[in-house]
């Protein structure tokens, strides 16, 4: 039980995040439409996201990302368009005599690419981020939030493994949406900084990958070091004793082992003598 | 309860879980997200797609921020959680509990940190000797400066002993379920579970706890004294207190007459309770010691109700602790507390097999002391398995002989395939390389230490136990190389936390491990000391398991003879294993095996055990019968009635005097 104000309805959490998912999918469709994609491409990712939300698929959000990445790539390379690929496959069947489409439906030339980063792209990123967060949080309140403990022998999606929906307040949704522009802005700045990086001997793209890997690595190293320092500052007396004992053992383990084994052996031998 | 398979399964699962959550606190959902985002980021950079890059990078930044926030909360903020627990009955908080009654437990978690925990779930550990009667031991929510988490449930204490509340398991997750961390908030509180109240006849009392003492003067000695009952009237003598003058009689007889009052005769009873390993064997509350404690507590309370003096002597294999006969509420509580503390003990032996103890101890430590098993402060170096002492006997180790053939065959096949792929033919050089790889693999299999994982677990558990028991700096090395010491310390660690563990009752030679014959000398010495200190009209009750000691009773018989020679009474109460039919005077039918098979063998062994116990009991009864000492088994109400009956007999002796 919690002392949090219990004014929320039992299923408020599910309702809040379902609504947020639907809104984010709508925004996503709008952003794709503004990017001048065809109707199938506009509806495909939101449809996948909606079905994933409806059936609480764990990998639903990643599926949406996959389709988005596919369609964005298809705008740059039209031959990757899903309908075009489907049509090509259908033509194979037509040639083999199983029937198929009689005319070309998709003309890759007409799928125009869009350069730069404008309001539709900003909207698309914000909608995708919002959908991701909302979908995972919806899974947390409706399926499970914890790593299941096999020793407890409880069902995977039991009530104890999920977050109580009544704990979700409307304020939580606002705090989720507020920092989204910050992440998008940082990412855009990162791209602007990264695109100017070049190396004489290494290909530009691979050099950017290397820089990015270093960036991530440094971030995690520094964060881990700071965390370790903070934890060491709060160490309890038992933990400190344990650490000291461990250090001593590692330093003198060989000598101690020799002595203690002799003592144990002598005791065992003494007992055997006494028994006989 | 403690089958080897169950232990192994529990242990393996706890290891899997620990391994899962140790790695960066990521759940499977978090791992999948990380890999997918990194993959798409790579694609975005290589294909120079700005929209995809910004989209995936913003997802990555959001994820990294959530990870940082969660890590700070899990590693730093969660340490500031404070636990407060209260156990109450209908009237309020209590310090001791009573067996057979229900109590409400209230647990409250508070956190004084500005960051707080956005989401946490708590699970309380109901002690092993208690049952959950009502309520829920789970709760979840935010834990902030202005928000706390609490639990409210009821427990029932079916057995006498001690209850130890370790603390609360705290599970944390972020709202998305990417990260998971589990820790334990310690808040150790221990309570005694006292035996239920009994009245003067030894039956459970329905009255309220206080006013157990009836008005004085129940048993009297017809000699002048300071009692309250009138004994006689006599002429006044100078020096008699004026308040004893019988004024009406004095007026009638025209001279001063003084009243004489009777004496009160307290009966002394000393209970010798066996707390050795032999009676501790079995589950808490279901072993022989629990029954002995129950009977002793009932007798003490019944004596206290009659204002008799009761002493207590707890003895085991090494020592005896005596409490001189006395009466009063404080003494009664003291006796009950000592009995409860003795009843909570568990058996221990250095000859126990290590493997189940290490598995159980480590699984428990993973649950309750996760902070002390952290790899950064409790290391297990890679070279440890090569120098560690073997835990399993060689005959129980799994053979690796079957690994050699696949290692050789696979190496040769792979070498041939690579050879074919590169040069489109199989050359002797390629096969030689395959053979060399096979040899290296075989050497690895041969020299790879067996039980590498067990050696690491042993080290971690030994470190924890050494700190817990405040051993000297060399204690850790001793535990790592001395199996007996480690077994004893792990048993002590488990017993301190009231974790039940199983021990084999018989050694490799088929001898009973817990016969504890040394206790006979200790008991005989304690009895002689009590006789030396004793007064008249004393009853000595020996609650001792003497069935397994065989012919080593001579010192005890000698001490009993001394007690009887001093006109004391002695009773022997022998604990009786639960589930075994009571000893009777009827002859026991011989063992018959009608059919070959496992079931019949099992029945035969069971019947042989029962027969052996009955024979031992009858033999014991005969030995003490020669001295005129009754021997009863601690089953049913018979011992309590017998002891109270002997107390009454002593009172009659006092009255006749």
Short mmCIF file of N, CA and C in Angstrom, two decimals, chain A residues 1-4 35 58-59 62 65-66 69 72-73 76-77 117 121 125 128-129 132-133 136-137 139 144-151 153 160-164 167 172 183-184 186-188 190-191 204-206 208-209 212 216 219-220 223 227 230-232 234 236 238-239 242-243 245-246 248-250 253 256-257 260-261 264 267 271, chain B residues 6 13-14 17 28-29 32-33 36 40-42 45-55 57-59 61-62 65 67-68 71 75-76 79 119 121 138-141 147-150 169 171 173-178 180 367 371-372 374 376-377 379 381 383-384 387-389 459 463 466-467 473-474 476-478 480-482 484-485:
data_model
loop_
_atom_site.label_atom_id
_atom_site.label_comp_id
_atom_site.label_asym_id
_atom_site.label_seq_id
_atom_site.Cartn_x
_atom_site.Cartn_y
_atom_site.Cartn_z
N UNK A 1 0.83 -1.18 0.00
CA UNK A 1 0.00 0.00 0.00
C UNK A 1 0.87 1.24 0.00
N UNK A 2 0.33 2.28 -0.58
CA UNK A 2 1.12 3.50 -0.69
C UNK A 2 0.31 4.67 -0.15
N UNK A 3 1.02 5.71 0.29
CA UNK A 3 0.31 6.89 0.79
C UNK A 3 0.00 7.87 -0.34
N UNK A 4 0.26 7.45 -1.57
CA UNK A 4 -0.04 8.32 -2.71
C UNK A 4 -1.54 8.59 -2.74
N UNK A 35 5.26 14.16 -45.17
CA UNK A 35 6.51 13.81 -45.89
C UNK A 35 6.20 13.28 -47.29
N UNK A 58 5.02 -7.41 -27.09
CA UNK A 58 6.23 -6.89 -26.44
C UNK A 58 7.13 -6.18 -27.44
N UNK A 59 7.17 -6.71 -28.66
CA UNK A 59 8.08 -6.15 -29.67
C UNK A 59 7.33 -5.22 -30.63
N UNK A 62 9.09 -1.90 -31.42
CA UNK A 62 10.26 -2.12 -32.29
C UNK A 62 9.82 -2.41 -33.71
N UNK A 65 9.20 0.84 -35.34
CA UNK A 65 10.48 1.45 -35.71
C UNK A 65 11.04 0.80 -36.99
N UNK A 66 10.88 -0.51 -37.06
CA UNK A 66 11.36 -1.23 -38.23
C UNK A 66 10.66 -0.73 -39.50
N UNK A 69 11.75 2.81 -40.36
CA UNK A 69 13.09 2.83 -40.96
C UNK A 69 13.02 2.34 -42.40
N UNK A 72 11.35 5.12 -44.52
CA UNK A 72 12.26 6.26 -44.69
C UNK A 72 13.36 5.92 -45.69
N UNK A 73 13.83 4.66 -45.61
CA UNK A 73 14.86 4.23 -46.57
C UNK A 73 14.25 4.13 -47.96
N UNK A 76 14.39 7.16 -49.91
CA UNK A 76 15.71 7.45 -50.50
C UNK A 76 16.02 6.49 -51.65
N UNK A 77 15.66 5.21 -51.44
CA UNK A 77 15.87 4.19 -52.49
C UNK A 77 14.53 3.54 -52.79
N UNK A 117 15.75 18.47 -42.45
CA UNK A 117 15.03 18.13 -41.23
C UNK A 117 14.10 19.29 -40.88
N UNK A 121 9.49 16.14 -39.86
CA UNK A 121 10.44 15.20 -39.26
C UNK A 121 10.45 15.32 -37.74
N UNK A 125 9.54 12.32 -35.17
CA UNK A 125 10.40 11.86 -34.07
C UNK A 125 9.66 11.95 -32.74
N UNK A 128 7.02 9.21 -32.54
CA UNK A 128 7.62 7.88 -32.33
C UNK A 128 8.10 7.73 -30.89
N UNK A 129 8.76 8.76 -30.39
CA UNK A 129 9.24 8.70 -29.00
C UNK A 129 8.07 8.53 -28.03
N UNK A 132 6.69 5.02 -28.24
CA UNK A 132 7.57 4.05 -27.57
C UNK A 132 7.34 4.07 -26.06
N UNK A 133 7.43 5.27 -25.50
CA UNK A 133 7.30 5.37 -24.04
C UNK A 133 5.91 4.89 -23.59
N UNK A 136 5.51 0.98 -23.95
CA UNK A 136 6.21 0.20 -22.92
C UNK A 136 5.57 0.41 -21.54
N UNK A 137 5.13 1.62 -21.29
CA UNK A 137 4.48 1.85 -20.00
C UNK A 137 3.13 1.11 -19.93
N UNK A 139 2.56 -1.70 -21.37
CA UNK A 139 2.93 -3.10 -21.08
C UNK A 139 3.19 -3.27 -19.58
N UNK A 144 3.54 -7.06 -17.58
CA UNK A 144 4.47 -7.18 -16.46
C UNK A 144 5.54 -6.11 -16.56
N UNK A 145 6.04 -5.74 -15.40
CA UNK A 145 7.09 -4.70 -15.37
C UNK A 145 8.38 -5.27 -14.81
N UNK A 146 8.26 -6.34 -14.02
CA UNK A 146 9.44 -6.91 -13.37
C UNK A 146 9.96 -8.12 -14.14
N UNK A 147 11.22 -8.35 -13.90
CA UNK A 147 11.84 -9.59 -14.37
C UNK A 147 11.24 -10.71 -13.53
N UNK A 148 10.73 -11.72 -14.16
CA UNK A 148 10.03 -12.74 -13.37
C UNK A 148 11.03 -13.58 -12.58
N UNK A 149 10.63 -13.95 -11.39
CA UNK A 149 11.47 -14.78 -10.53
C UNK A 149 10.97 -16.22 -10.61
N UNK A 150 11.72 -17.11 -11.27
CA UNK A 150 11.21 -18.46 -11.45
C UNK A 150 11.02 -19.22 -10.14
N UNK A 151 11.70 -18.77 -9.06
CA UNK A 151 11.58 -19.49 -7.80
C UNK A 151 10.22 -19.29 -7.17
N UNK A 153 7.34 -19.22 -8.59
CA UNK A 153 6.33 -20.03 -9.26
C UNK A 153 5.01 -19.27 -9.43
N UNK A 160 1.02 -9.45 -9.42
CA UNK A 160 2.16 -8.97 -8.64
C UNK A 160 3.32 -8.55 -9.52
N UNK A 161 3.33 -9.02 -10.76
CA UNK A 161 4.45 -8.71 -11.66
C UNK A 161 4.20 -7.44 -12.45
N UNK A 162 3.01 -6.86 -12.34
CA UNK A 162 2.73 -5.64 -13.11
C UNK A 162 2.50 -4.45 -12.17
N UNK A 163 2.59 -3.30 -12.75
CA UNK A 163 2.40 -2.08 -11.96
C UNK A 163 0.90 -1.83 -11.79
N UNK A 164 0.50 -1.43 -10.59
CA UNK A 164 -0.94 -1.18 -10.37
C UNK A 164 -1.37 0.01 -11.22
N UNK A 167 -1.93 3.57 -9.85
CA UNK A 167 -0.82 4.43 -9.43
C UNK A 167 -0.46 5.47 -10.49
N UNK A 172 1.98 12.24 -14.66
CA UNK A 172 3.07 11.38 -15.14
C UNK A 172 3.20 11.45 -16.66
N UNK A 183 15.37 15.74 -26.23
CA UNK A 183 16.09 14.60 -26.81
C UNK A 183 16.23 14.78 -28.33
N UNK A 184 15.15 15.26 -28.94
CA UNK A 184 15.20 15.43 -30.41
C UNK A 184 16.21 16.52 -30.78
N UNK A 186 18.82 17.49 -29.02
CA UNK A 186 20.18 16.99 -28.78
C UNK A 186 20.62 16.08 -29.93
N UNK A 187 19.71 15.25 -30.38
CA UNK A 187 20.05 14.31 -31.46
C UNK A 187 20.36 15.07 -32.75
N UNK A 188 19.57 16.10 -33.00
CA UNK A 188 19.81 16.87 -34.24
C UNK A 188 21.16 17.59 -34.16
N UNK A 190 23.65 16.63 -32.43
CA UNK A 190 24.67 15.58 -32.53
C UNK A 190 24.94 15.26 -34.01
N UNK A 191 23.87 15.19 -34.79
CA UNK A 191 24.05 14.91 -36.22
C UNK A 191 24.80 16.02 -36.92
N UNK A 204 34.50 8.30 -44.49
CA UNK A 204 33.78 9.28 -43.67
C UNK A 204 32.71 8.61 -42.81
N UNK A 205 31.98 7.69 -43.42
CA UNK A 205 30.88 7.04 -42.69
C UNK A 205 31.41 6.20 -41.53
N UNK A 206 32.44 5.41 -41.83
CA UNK A 206 33.00 4.56 -40.76
C UNK A 206 33.66 5.39 -39.68
N UNK A 208 32.62 8.25 -38.70
CA UNK A 208 31.51 8.72 -37.86
C UNK A 208 31.02 7.63 -36.91
N UNK A 209 31.01 6.39 -37.41
CA UNK A 209 30.61 5.27 -36.54
C UNK A 209 31.60 5.12 -35.39
N UNK A 212 31.07 7.85 -32.89
CA UNK A 212 29.84 7.59 -32.11
C UNK A 212 30.08 6.51 -31.06
N UNK A 216 29.64 6.94 -26.99
CA UNK A 216 28.83 6.09 -26.11
C UNK A 216 29.69 5.45 -25.03
N UNK A 219 30.68 7.94 -22.39
CA UNK A 219 29.53 8.28 -21.54
C UNK A 219 29.31 7.20 -20.48
N UNK A 220 29.34 5.94 -20.90
CA UNK A 220 29.07 4.86 -19.95
C UNK A 220 30.22 4.70 -18.94
N UNK A 223 29.89 7.63 -16.48
CA UNK A 223 28.71 7.43 -15.63
C UNK A 223 28.95 6.32 -14.62
N UNK A 227 29.05 6.65 -10.55
CA UNK A 227 28.13 5.82 -9.75
C UNK A 227 28.90 5.01 -8.72
N UNK A 230 29.91 7.15 -5.91
CA UNK A 230 28.78 7.47 -5.02
C UNK A 230 28.46 6.29 -4.12
N UNK A 231 28.50 5.09 -4.70
CA UNK A 231 28.19 3.88 -3.91
C UNK A 231 29.25 3.68 -2.83
N UNK A 232 30.52 3.85 -3.20
CA UNK A 232 31.61 3.67 -2.21
C UNK A 232 31.49 4.66 -1.06
N UNK A 234 28.84 5.60 0.27
CA UNK A 234 27.75 5.21 1.17
C UNK A 234 27.92 3.80 1.71
N UNK A 236 28.42 0.52 3.80
CA UNK A 236 28.10 0.23 5.21
C UNK A 236 29.29 -0.46 5.89
N UNK A 238 29.61 -3.34 7.34
CA UNK A 238 29.81 -4.75 6.98
C UNK A 238 30.44 -4.88 5.60
N UNK A 239 30.00 -4.03 4.69
CA UNK A 239 30.55 -4.08 3.34
C UNK A 239 32.02 -3.67 3.34
N UNK A 242 34.01 -6.47 4.70
CA UNK A 242 34.11 -7.52 3.70
C UNK A 242 35.16 -7.19 2.65
N UNK A 243 35.16 -5.94 2.22
CA UNK A 243 36.13 -5.51 1.20
C UNK A 243 37.56 -5.62 1.74
N UNK A 245 38.59 -7.56 4.22
CA UNK A 245 38.89 -8.99 4.41
C UNK A 245 39.26 -9.63 3.08
N UNK A 246 38.55 -9.23 2.05
CA UNK A 246 38.80 -9.78 0.73
C UNK A 246 40.19 -9.38 0.22
N UNK A 248 42.77 -8.58 2.05
CA UNK A 248 43.79 -9.30 2.83
C UNK A 248 43.92 -10.73 2.33
N UNK A 249 42.79 -11.36 2.07
CA UNK A 249 42.81 -12.75 1.61
C UNK A 249 43.53 -12.87 0.26
N UNK A 250 43.24 -11.92 -0.65
CA UNK A 250 43.89 -11.99 -1.96
C UNK A 250 45.39 -11.78 -1.85
N UNK A 253 46.71 -15.12 0.32
CA UNK A 253 45.94 -16.38 0.21
C UNK A 253 46.85 -17.61 0.20
N UNK A 256 48.18 -18.36 3.79
CA UNK A 256 47.07 -18.76 4.67
C UNK A 256 46.57 -20.15 4.31
N UNK A 257 46.51 -20.41 3.01
CA UNK A 257 46.01 -21.71 2.56
C UNK A 257 46.92 -22.83 3.07
N UNK A 260 46.36 -23.23 6.97
CA UNK A 260 45.06 -23.78 7.38
C UNK A 260 44.90 -25.23 6.93
N UNK A 261 45.48 -25.57 5.79
CA UNK A 261 45.37 -26.97 5.36
C UNK A 261 46.17 -27.89 6.27
N UNK A 264 44.02 -28.28 9.44
CA UNK A 264 42.87 -29.17 9.21
C UNK A 264 43.33 -30.62 9.11
N UNK A 267 44.21 -31.98 12.54
CA UNK A 267 43.03 -32.26 13.37
C UNK A 267 42.34 -33.56 12.94
N UNK A 271 41.92 -36.96 15.22
CA UNK A 271 40.63 -37.59 15.49
C UNK A 271 40.64 -39.07 15.12
N UNK B 6 14.87 -30.63 -5.19
CA UNK B 6 14.26 -29.34 -4.97
C UNK B 6 15.32 -28.29 -4.64
N UNK B 13 17.98 -21.93 -10.15
CA UNK B 13 17.14 -20.82 -10.58
C UNK B 13 17.59 -19.52 -9.95
N UNK B 14 18.00 -19.59 -8.70
CA UNK B 14 18.47 -18.37 -8.05
C UNK B 14 19.74 -17.87 -8.74
N UNK B 17 18.77 -16.19 -12.02
CA UNK B 17 18.18 -14.88 -11.77
C UNK B 17 19.25 -13.87 -11.38
N UNK B 28 15.18 -8.29 -20.25
CA UNK B 28 15.23 -8.75 -21.65
C UNK B 28 14.64 -7.70 -22.58
N UNK B 29 13.63 -6.99 -22.08
CA UNK B 29 13.03 -5.91 -22.87
C UNK B 29 14.06 -4.81 -23.14
N UNK B 32 16.78 -6.02 -25.69
CA UNK B 32 16.27 -6.02 -27.07
C UNK B 32 16.24 -4.60 -27.62
N UNK B 33 15.75 -3.69 -26.78
CA UNK B 33 15.67 -2.29 -27.20
C UNK B 33 17.07 -1.75 -27.53
N UNK B 36 18.43 -3.23 -30.85
CA UNK B 36 17.73 -2.72 -32.04
C UNK B 36 18.12 -1.27 -32.30
N UNK B 40 20.00 0.13 -35.66
CA UNK B 40 19.43 1.15 -36.55
C UNK B 40 20.31 2.39 -36.60
N UNK B 41 20.99 2.68 -35.47
CA UNK B 41 21.89 3.83 -35.45
C UNK B 41 23.06 3.59 -36.42
N UNK B 42 23.55 2.37 -36.40
CA UNK B 42 24.64 2.02 -37.32
C UNK B 42 24.18 2.18 -38.77
N UNK B 45 23.84 5.89 -39.74
CA UNK B 45 25.11 6.58 -39.99
C UNK B 45 25.71 6.11 -41.31
N UNK B 46 25.66 4.79 -41.53
CA UNK B 46 26.27 4.25 -42.76
C UNK B 46 25.51 4.68 -44.01
N UNK B 47 24.19 4.85 -43.88
CA UNK B 47 23.41 5.26 -45.06
C UNK B 47 23.18 6.77 -45.09
N UNK B 48 23.69 7.46 -44.06
CA UNK B 48 23.60 8.93 -43.98
C UNK B 48 22.15 9.42 -44.06
N UNK B 49 21.27 8.76 -43.33
CA UNK B 49 19.86 9.21 -43.29
C UNK B 49 19.67 10.06 -42.06
N UNK B 50 19.47 11.32 -42.24
CA UNK B 50 19.40 12.24 -41.10
C UNK B 50 18.15 11.99 -40.25
N UNK B 51 17.02 11.72 -40.92
CA UNK B 51 15.78 11.55 -40.16
C UNK B 51 15.87 10.30 -39.30
N UNK B 52 16.34 9.24 -39.91
CA UNK B 52 16.45 7.99 -39.15
C UNK B 52 17.45 8.15 -38.01
N UNK B 53 18.55 8.90 -38.27
CA UNK B 53 19.55 9.10 -37.22
C UNK B 53 18.94 9.86 -36.04
N UNK B 54 18.26 10.97 -36.36
CA UNK B 54 17.69 11.78 -35.27
C UNK B 54 16.65 10.97 -34.50
N UNK B 55 15.85 10.22 -35.26
CA UNK B 55 14.80 9.41 -34.62
C UNK B 55 15.41 8.38 -33.66
N UNK B 57 18.55 8.21 -32.55
CA UNK B 57 19.42 8.82 -31.53
C UNK B 57 18.59 9.39 -30.39
N UNK B 58 17.46 9.99 -30.71
CA UNK B 58 16.62 10.53 -29.63
C UNK B 58 16.09 9.39 -28.76
N UNK B 59 15.78 8.25 -29.40
CA UNK B 59 15.37 7.08 -28.61
C UNK B 59 16.52 6.63 -27.70
N UNK B 61 19.06 8.47 -26.58
CA UNK B 61 19.32 9.44 -25.50
C UNK B 61 18.28 9.30 -24.38
N UNK B 62 17.05 9.11 -24.81
CA UNK B 62 15.98 8.93 -23.81
C UNK B 62 16.27 7.68 -22.96
N UNK B 65 19.23 8.31 -20.57
CA UNK B 65 18.82 9.14 -19.44
C UNK B 65 18.05 8.30 -18.41
N UNK B 67 18.31 5.13 -17.96
CA UNK B 67 19.25 4.21 -17.32
C UNK B 67 20.02 4.92 -16.20
N UNK B 68 20.49 6.14 -16.52
CA UNK B 68 21.28 6.89 -15.53
C UNK B 68 20.43 7.18 -14.28
N UNK B 71 19.86 3.94 -12.40
CA UNK B 71 21.07 3.45 -11.72
C UNK B 71 21.33 4.24 -10.44
N UNK B 75 21.27 2.29 -6.97
CA UNK B 75 22.53 2.11 -6.25
C UNK B 75 22.72 3.07 -5.08
N UNK B 76 22.16 4.26 -5.21
CA UNK B 76 22.43 5.28 -4.20
C UNK B 76 21.20 5.57 -3.35
N UNK B 79 19.53 2.99 -0.80
CA UNK B 79 20.21 2.73 0.48
C UNK B 79 19.65 3.58 1.61
N UNK B 119 9.16 4.05 -8.73
CA UNK B 119 8.30 2.87 -8.62
C UNK B 119 9.05 1.76 -7.89
N UNK B 121 8.32 -2.04 -5.56
CA UNK B 121 7.38 -3.04 -5.01
C UNK B 121 8.08 -3.72 -3.84
N UNK B 138 2.45 -8.03 -0.10
CA UNK B 138 2.97 -7.31 -1.27
C UNK B 138 2.38 -5.90 -1.31
N UNK B 139 3.17 -4.96 -1.75
CA UNK B 139 2.67 -3.60 -1.99
C UNK B 139 3.55 -2.94 -3.02
N UNK B 140 3.00 -2.00 -3.76
CA UNK B 140 3.81 -1.28 -4.73
C UNK B 140 3.37 0.17 -4.80
N UNK B 141 4.26 0.99 -5.34
CA UNK B 141 3.96 2.41 -5.45
C UNK B 141 5.24 3.21 -5.46
N UNK B 147 5.77 10.43 0.30
CA UNK B 147 4.99 9.20 0.08
C UNK B 147 5.73 8.01 0.67
N UNK B 148 5.02 7.19 1.39
CA UNK B 148 5.67 6.01 1.95
C UNK B 148 4.89 4.77 1.53
N UNK B 149 5.52 3.64 1.75
CA UNK B 149 4.86 2.37 1.44
C UNK B 149 4.63 1.63 2.75
N UNK B 150 3.53 0.96 2.86
CA UNK B 150 3.33 0.18 4.08
C UNK B 150 2.59 -1.11 3.79
N UNK B 169 12.02 -7.27 1.01
CA UNK B 169 12.63 -7.31 -0.32
C UNK B 169 12.08 -6.15 -1.14
N UNK B 171 11.90 -4.40 -4.75
CA UNK B 171 12.13 -4.55 -6.19
C UNK B 171 11.86 -3.22 -6.86
N UNK B 173 11.88 -0.94 -10.55
CA UNK B 173 11.87 -0.98 -12.02
C UNK B 173 11.56 0.42 -12.51
N UNK B 174 11.93 0.69 -13.76
CA UNK B 174 11.50 1.96 -14.33
C UNK B 174 10.10 1.75 -14.90
N UNK B 175 9.46 2.83 -15.31
CA UNK B 175 8.07 2.69 -15.77
C UNK B 175 7.97 1.85 -17.04
N UNK B 176 9.05 1.83 -17.82
CA UNK B 176 8.99 1.10 -19.10
C UNK B 176 9.32 -0.38 -18.95
N UNK B 177 9.89 -0.74 -17.83
CA UNK B 177 10.29 -2.14 -17.63
C UNK B 177 11.60 -2.48 -18.32
N UNK B 178 12.46 -1.46 -18.57
CA UNK B 178 13.76 -1.71 -19.19
C UNK B 178 14.79 -2.18 -18.15
N UNK B 180 15.79 -3.33 -14.01
CA UNK B 180 15.27 -4.04 -12.84
C UNK B 180 16.37 -4.15 -11.81
N UNK B 367 19.26 -13.79 -1.34
CA UNK B 367 17.95 -13.17 -1.09
C UNK B 367 18.07 -12.05 -0.05
N UNK B 371 23.77 -7.23 -1.09
CA UNK B 371 24.83 -6.22 -1.09
C UNK B 371 26.19 -6.81 -0.70
N UNK B 372 26.17 -7.86 0.11
CA UNK B 372 27.44 -8.45 0.55
C UNK B 372 27.95 -9.50 -0.43
N UNK B 374 28.09 -8.70 -3.71
CA UNK B 374 28.45 -7.94 -4.92
C UNK B 374 29.85 -8.29 -5.35
N UNK B 376 32.17 -6.64 -6.67
CA UNK B 376 33.24 -5.67 -6.46
C UNK B 376 33.81 -5.72 -5.05
N UNK B 377 33.05 -6.18 -4.07
CA UNK B 377 33.61 -6.28 -2.72
C UNK B 377 33.80 -7.72 -2.27
N UNK B 379 34.99 -10.75 -4.09
CA UNK B 379 35.50 -11.25 -5.38
C UNK B 379 35.70 -12.77 -5.36
N UNK B 381 38.27 -14.74 -7.63
CA UNK B 381 39.23 -14.64 -8.73
C UNK B 381 39.15 -15.84 -9.68
N UNK B 383 41.41 -17.72 -10.80
CA UNK B 383 42.29 -18.84 -10.47
C UNK B 383 41.79 -19.64 -9.29
N UNK B 384 40.72 -19.16 -8.66
CA UNK B 384 40.25 -19.82 -7.42
C UNK B 384 39.91 -21.30 -7.62
N UNK B 387 42.81 -23.83 -7.22
CA UNK B 387 43.46 -24.05 -5.92
C UNK B 387 42.46 -24.38 -4.81
N UNK B 388 41.17 -24.31 -5.14
CA UNK B 388 40.16 -24.50 -4.07
C UNK B 388 40.07 -25.96 -3.66
N UNK B 389 39.61 -26.15 -2.43
CA UNK B 389 39.45 -27.50 -1.91
C UNK B 389 38.20 -28.12 -2.54
N UNK B 459 33.51 -19.55 -1.82
CA UNK B 459 34.30 -18.39 -1.40
C UNK B 459 33.39 -17.22 -1.01
N UNK B 463 33.13 -15.74 2.79
CA UNK B 463 33.43 -14.34 3.10
C UNK B 463 32.30 -13.72 3.92
N UNK B 466 32.19 -15.20 7.40
CA UNK B 466 33.30 -14.72 8.23
C UNK B 466 33.02 -13.33 8.76
N UNK B 467 32.43 -12.48 7.94
CA UNK B 467 32.09 -11.13 8.41
C UNK B 467 30.93 -11.19 9.39
N UNK B 473 41.03 -12.01 10.98
CA UNK B 473 41.38 -11.84 9.55
C UNK B 473 41.70 -13.13 8.81
N UNK B 474 42.22 -14.14 9.50
CA UNK B 474 42.51 -15.40 8.81
C UNK B 474 41.33 -16.34 8.74
N UNK B 476 38.62 -16.28 6.96
CA UNK B 476 38.15 -16.62 5.61
C UNK B 476 38.96 -17.78 5.04
N UNK B 477 40.28 -17.72 5.18
CA UNK B 477 41.12 -18.79 4.65
C UNK B 477 40.82 -20.11 5.36
N UNK B 478 40.55 -20.04 6.66
CA UNK B 478 40.22 -21.26 7.40
C UNK B 478 38.93 -21.88 6.86
N UNK B 480 37.74 -21.58 3.95
CA UNK B 480 37.90 -22.07 2.57
C UNK B 480 38.61 -23.43 2.52
N UNK B 481 39.42 -23.72 3.53
CA UNK B 481 40.20 -24.96 3.48
C UNK B 481 39.80 -25.98 4.53
N UNK B 482 38.91 -25.62 5.42
CA UNK B 482 38.50 -26.56 6.47
C UNK B 482 37.00 -26.82 6.32
N UNK B 484 34.99 -28.89 7.83
CA UNK B 484 34.20 -29.01 9.07
C UNK B 484 33.81 -27.66 9.63
N UNK B 485 34.81 -26.77 9.67
CA UNK B 485 34.54 -25.43 10.22
C UNK B 485 33.50 -24.70 9.36
#
